[in-house]
Short mmCIF file of C-alpha atoms and ligand atoms in Angstrom, two decimals:
data_model
loop_
_atom_site.label_atom_id
_atom_site.label_comp_id
_atom_site.label_asym_id
_atom_site.label_seq_id
_atom_site.Cartn_x
_atom_site.Cartn_y
_atom_site.Cartn_z
CA MET I 53 90.09 4.15 57.94
CA GLY I 54 89.28 0.91 59.41
CA PRO I 55 91.72 -2.06 61.21
CA PRO I 56 93.89 -4.32 59.00
CA GLY I 57 91.71 -6.47 57.04
CA ALA I 58 88.82 -3.98 57.20
CA GLY I 59 88.50 -3.46 53.52
CA LYS I 60 90.33 -0.69 52.66
CA GLY I 61 92.70 -1.39 50.06
CA THR I 62 89.88 -3.81 48.53
CA GLN I 63 87.20 -0.27 48.48
CA ALA I 64 90.08 2.29 47.75
CA LYS I 65 90.80 0.43 44.27
CA ARG I 66 87.72 -0.09 42.91
CA LEU I 67 86.93 4.22 44.42
CA VAL I 68 89.78 4.99 42.56
CA GLU I 69 88.65 3.44 39.55
CA ALA I 70 84.88 4.74 39.39
CA PHE I 71 86.44 8.12 41.17
CA GLY I 72 89.65 8.93 39.35
CA MET I 73 91.61 10.18 41.89
CA THR I 74 94.86 9.02 42.65
CA HIS I 75 95.35 5.96 45.56
CA LEU I 76 98.09 6.52 47.85
CA SER I 77 98.73 3.84 50.21
CA SER I 78 101.28 4.18 52.75
CA GLY I 79 101.36 0.56 53.57
CA ASP I 80 102.20 -0.12 50.14
CA ILE I 81 104.40 2.71 49.70
CA PHE I 82 106.02 1.30 52.70
CA ARG I 83 106.51 -1.89 50.94
CA ALA I 84 108.13 -0.44 47.82
CA GLU I 85 110.96 1.27 49.97
CA LYS I 86 110.96 -2.30 52.18
CA ALA I 87 111.44 -4.60 48.99
CA SER I 88 114.38 -1.61 47.34
CA GLY I 89 116.86 -3.21 50.00
CA SER I 90 117.17 0.90 51.43
CA ALA I 91 118.54 1.58 54.91
CA ARG I 92 115.39 3.37 55.29
CA GLY I 93 113.86 -0.16 54.13
CA LYS I 94 115.47 -2.00 57.06
CA LYS I 95 114.80 0.07 59.37
CA LEU I 96 110.37 0.59 58.68
CA ALA I 97 110.76 -3.51 57.87
CA GLU I 98 111.69 -4.00 61.65
CA TYR I 99 108.44 -1.56 62.69
CA MET I 100 106.40 -3.15 59.98
CA ASP I 101 107.29 -7.61 60.15
CA ALA I 102 106.89 -6.78 64.28
CA GLY I 103 103.52 -5.14 63.57
CA ALA I 104 103.69 -1.76 65.46
CA LEU I 105 103.32 1.74 63.67
CA VAL I 106 106.37 3.76 61.77
CA PRO I 107 107.29 6.01 63.91
CA ASP I 108 105.56 9.45 62.78
CA GLU I 109 108.54 11.42 62.09
CA VAL I 110 109.65 8.11 58.82
CA VAL I 111 105.73 8.32 58.32
CA VAL I 112 105.01 11.83 58.01
CA SER I 113 107.85 12.66 55.93
CA MET I 114 108.03 10.01 53.07
CA MET I 115 103.99 10.94 53.37
CA ALA I 116 104.51 13.98 52.59
CA ASP I 117 106.37 13.42 49.44
CA ALA I 118 103.91 10.97 48.28
CA ILE I 119 101.44 13.77 48.15
CA THR I 120 103.18 16.07 46.54
CA ARG I 121 104.68 13.93 43.92
CA ALA I 122 101.43 12.90 43.13
CA ASN I 123 99.90 16.03 42.18
CA SER I 124 96.63 14.85 41.65
CA GLN I 125 94.18 17.33 39.84
CA ALA I 126 91.27 14.73 40.04
CA GLY I 127 92.17 14.66 44.03
CA LEU I 128 93.82 11.73 46.08
CA MET I 129 92.55 9.09 48.23
CA LEU I 130 94.62 8.13 51.66
CA ASP I 131 94.89 4.38 52.27
CA GLY I 132 95.88 4.02 55.90
CA PHE I 133 97.43 7.13 56.50
CA PRO I 134 97.10 9.38 59.01
CA ARG I 135 97.09 6.19 61.47
CA THR I 136 97.57 8.99 64.52
CA THR I 137 96.38 11.79 65.67
CA ALA I 138 100.08 13.00 65.33
CA GLN I 139 100.47 12.73 61.67
CA ALA I 140 96.85 13.64 61.06
CA GLN I 141 97.98 17.38 62.76
CA ALA I 142 100.95 17.11 60.21
CA LEU I 143 98.88 16.45 57.53
CA ASP I 144 96.19 19.21 58.29
CA LYS I 145 98.81 21.76 58.09
CA GLN I 146 100.30 20.40 54.75
CA LEU I 147 96.65 20.29 52.98
CA VAL I 148 96.29 24.01 54.81
CA ALA I 149 99.34 25.27 53.06
CA ALA I 150 98.51 23.69 49.46
CA LYS I 151 94.97 24.93 49.38
CA ALA I 152 92.75 21.54 49.02
CA PRO I 153 90.87 20.04 52.17
CA LEU I 154 90.10 17.15 53.10
CA ASP I 155 86.26 16.10 51.74
CA ALA I 156 85.73 13.68 53.27
CA VAL I 157 86.76 10.55 56.37
CA VAL I 158 85.81 7.47 55.28
CA VAL I 159 85.58 4.68 58.30
CA ILE I 160 84.99 0.90 57.16
CA THR I 161 84.19 -0.67 61.12
CA ALA I 162 84.34 -4.26 60.56
CA PRO I 163 84.17 -6.91 63.75
CA SER I 164 86.85 -8.22 64.83
CA GLU I 165 86.22 -12.12 65.25
CA ALA I 166 86.24 -11.81 60.59
CA ILE I 167 90.06 -10.19 60.81
CA VAL I 168 92.70 -12.95 61.66
CA GLU I 169 90.53 -14.69 59.07
CA ARG I 170 90.48 -12.18 56.69
CA ILE I 171 93.77 -11.01 57.12
CA THR I 172 95.42 -15.52 57.55
CA GLY I 173 93.43 -15.68 54.17
CA ARG I 174 94.83 -13.05 52.92
CA ARG I 175 96.38 -13.11 49.70
CA VAL I 176 98.15 -9.83 47.18
CA CYS I 177 99.54 -9.42 44.06
CA SER I 178 102.68 -6.19 42.98
CA CYS I 179 99.48 -4.60 41.28
CA GLY I 180 98.20 -3.55 44.88
CA GLN I 181 95.27 -6.26 43.88
CA ALA I 182 94.25 -8.04 47.28
CA TYR I 183 91.92 -11.22 46.80
CA HIS I 184 91.27 -13.77 50.26
CA GLY I 185 91.31 -17.46 48.67
CA LYS I 186 87.46 -18.39 50.22
CA PHE I 187 85.61 -14.22 50.43
CA LEU I 188 87.24 -12.85 47.43
CA PRO I 189 89.09 -16.16 44.89
CA PRO I 190 91.05 -15.08 41.99
CA LYS I 191 89.47 -16.83 38.75
CA LYS I 192 92.53 -18.87 38.24
CA ALA I 193 93.98 -19.95 41.82
CA GLY I 194 97.66 -18.13 42.92
CA VAL I 195 97.11 -16.08 40.06
CA CYS I 196 96.14 -12.42 39.68
CA ASP I 197 93.17 -11.17 37.25
CA ALA I 198 94.08 -7.98 36.67
CA CYS I 199 97.72 -8.04 35.33
CA GLY I 200 97.85 -12.26 35.21
CA SER I 201 101.16 -12.19 38.18
CA ALA I 202 101.15 -14.90 40.61
CA LEU I 203 99.99 -13.63 43.83
CA SER I 204 101.58 -14.01 47.76
CA GLN I 205 101.28 -13.72 50.89
CA ARG I 206 102.32 -10.80 53.05
CA ALA I 207 105.42 -10.82 55.71
CA ASP I 208 102.74 -9.78 58.57
CA ASP I 209 99.58 -11.25 57.97
CA THR I 210 99.76 -13.81 60.31
CA GLU I 211 97.70 -14.18 63.05
CA LYS I 212 100.20 -13.84 65.26
CA VAL I 213 101.37 -10.18 63.72
CA VAL I 214 97.04 -8.92 63.16
CA ARG I 215 96.54 -9.30 66.46
CA ASP I 216 100.01 -6.88 67.28
CA ARG I 217 98.51 -4.69 64.44
CA LEU I 218 94.71 -4.69 65.78
CA THR I 219 96.50 -3.40 69.30
CA ALA I 220 98.41 -0.79 67.47
CA TYR I 221 95.21 0.31 65.77
CA ASN I 222 92.31 0.76 68.56
CA ARG I 223 95.16 2.38 71.45
CA GLN I 224 96.87 4.19 68.18
CA THR I 225 94.43 4.65 65.52
CA GLU I 226 90.88 5.55 66.61
CA PRO I 227 91.58 7.94 68.62
CA VAL I 228 92.46 9.47 64.96
CA ILE I 229 88.47 8.61 64.49
CA ALA I 230 87.82 10.92 66.89
CA TYR I 231 89.62 13.93 66.46
CA TYR I 232 88.05 14.23 62.99
CA ARG I 233 84.72 14.27 64.20
CA ALA I 234 85.93 16.31 67.05
CA CYS I 235 87.30 18.86 64.24
CA GLY I 236 83.45 19.23 62.90
CA ARG I 237 84.83 20.58 59.74
CA VAL I 238 85.15 17.67 57.59
CA ARG I 239 82.30 14.88 56.57
CA MET I 240 82.45 11.67 58.23
CA ILE I 241 80.99 8.79 56.09
CA GLU I 242 81.07 4.98 58.32
CA VAL I 243 80.19 2.66 56.65
CA ASP I 244 79.94 -1.15 57.47
CA GLY I 245 82.28 -3.39 56.76
CA ALA I 246 80.81 -6.78 57.82
CA LYS I 247 78.77 -6.69 54.84
CA ALA I 248 79.65 -8.51 51.67
CA PRO I 249 82.85 -6.61 49.18
CA ASP I 250 80.14 -5.19 46.56
CA ALA I 251 77.67 -4.32 49.34
CA VAL I 252 79.89 -2.18 50.46
CA THR I 253 80.70 -0.58 47.77
CA ALA I 254 77.23 0.04 47.05
CA ASP I 255 77.17 2.17 50.57
CA LEU I 256 79.96 4.08 49.65
CA MET I 257 79.18 5.33 46.09
CA ARG I 258 76.31 5.84 47.54
CA ALA I 259 77.52 7.74 50.27
CA LEU I 260 80.56 10.24 48.19
CA LYS I 261 78.25 10.74 45.89
CA GLY I 262 75.96 12.46 48.07
CA ALA I 263 80.11 15.00 49.49
P1 LIG T 404 92.47 -3.63 54.40
O1 LIG T 404 93.39 -2.29 53.63
O2 LIG T 404 91.64 -2.92 55.40
O3 LIG T 404 93.39 -4.10 55.39
P2 LIG T 404 91.58 -5.37 51.98
O4 LIG T 404 90.89 -4.77 51.45
O5 LIG T 404 93.13 -5.61 51.62
O6 LIG T 404 91.90 -5.01 54.13
O7 LIG T 404 90.83 -6.84 52.57
C1 LIG T 404 91.17 -7.40 53.56
C2 LIG T 404 91.21 -9.41 53.41
O8 LIG T 404 89.93 -8.85 53.07
C3 LIG T 404 92.01 -9.83 51.71
O9 LIG T 404 91.98 -10.85 51.18
C4 LIG T 404 90.26 -9.40 51.32
O10 LIG T 404 89.36 -9.72 49.06
C5 LIG T 404 89.47 -9.98 52.36
N1 LIG T 404 87.31 -8.74 52.67
C6 LIG T 404 87.34 -6.86 51.61
N2 LIG T 404 86.64 -7.10 51.91
C7 LIG T 404 85.88 -8.25 52.48
C8 LIG T 404 84.91 -7.98 53.01
N3 LIG T 404 83.65 -6.97 52.35
N4 LIG T 404 83.67 -9.78 52.87
C9 LIG T 404 84.92 -10.11 53.22
N5 LIG T 404 86.21 -10.30 52.89
C10 LIG T 404 86.97 -9.38 52.31
P1 LIG T 405 96.65 -2.96 56.52
O1 LIG T 405 96.24 -2.78 55.42
O2 LIG T 405 96.19 -4.39 56.65
O3 LIG T 405 95.99 -2.38 57.83
P2 LIG T 405 99.20 -1.84 55.84
O4 LIG T 405 99.28 -1.98 54.67
O5 LIG T 405 98.61 -0.23 55.79
O6 LIG T 405 98.43 -2.48 56.70
O7 LIG T 405 100.24 -1.43 56.34
C1 LIG T 405 101.29 -2.74 56.60
C2 LIG T 405 101.68 -2.26 57.69
O8 LIG T 405 102.82 -0.93 57.93
C3 LIG T 405 101.34 -1.26 59.16
O9 LIG T 405 101.32 -1.75 59.92
C4 LIG T 405 102.69 -0.36 59.32
O10 LIG T 405 103.87 -0.85 60.57
C5 LIG T 405 103.27 -0.21 59.00
N1 LIG T 405 102.12 1.53 58.42
C6 LIG T 405 101.22 1.83 57.54
N2 LIG T 405 101.16 3.47 57.19
C7 LIG T 405 101.58 3.97 58.24
C8 LIG T 405 101.00 4.96 58.83
N3 LIG T 405 99.89 5.79 58.38
N4 LIG T 405 101.59 5.28 60.87
C9 LIG T 405 103.13 4.34 60.36
N5 LIG T 405 102.89 2.73 60.47
C10 LIG T 405 102.18 2.53 59.40
ZN1 LIG T 406 98.16 -7.85 39.85
#
């Protein structure tokens, strides 16, 4: 968990490479649906392009399917889901039924003044890798190190839309952290996302190895 630009996707990718879980990013799943041009994708775009959260019923049904389909023995890394307490409650139910409890909730904090610069400078690849012109540049400008494809900018990575995404985060997603704290059954790991990417990874590896 963490605000837009905290480094969730960047760190999740590194952790799944180290630990072998399956990475499920709700944003990536929704963008793929959007790109397919389906009726459901068009509905998702209305919310995503405006920086608003997609309604819970849609999110819960799509993520429940993705979790069931992933069926990973090595575990799952959920990135960007749940983002509301209603989503967290639905996830709890599904995980209880599957006898697959949450091992940890990872919260990456980030200073709000850094967020706009990180988001507007973000460049992404269709393989899921994210770069930043200043903070995490690719070896060759505009080209993905991992797969050689051309990088692009997300439609919602503008200053205006990110401000709305941040408001949605503060209002709707931050309470989910309190929800997990209050439930008392899940290990909470909080890392300082203001540090450089490699330092954040080192903090996470240390915390997760102890989990
Ligand atoms: P999120 O998934 O939380 O929205 P990303 O992992 O996509 O965030 O990172 C947002 C942007 O900030 C990307 O351009 C990424 O390269 C860059 N970035 C990620 N982690 C850091 C960091 N620790 N310091 C500076 N920039 C970062
Ligand atoms: P970021 O990594 O920058 O926080 P994401 O890629 O996770 O952004 O999400 C992009 C958009 O997809 C969100 O602004 C929202 O519209 C939608 N979205 C992703 N995950 C969820 C979710 N769990 N609940 C509702 N909307 C979501
Ligand atoms: Zn790539």
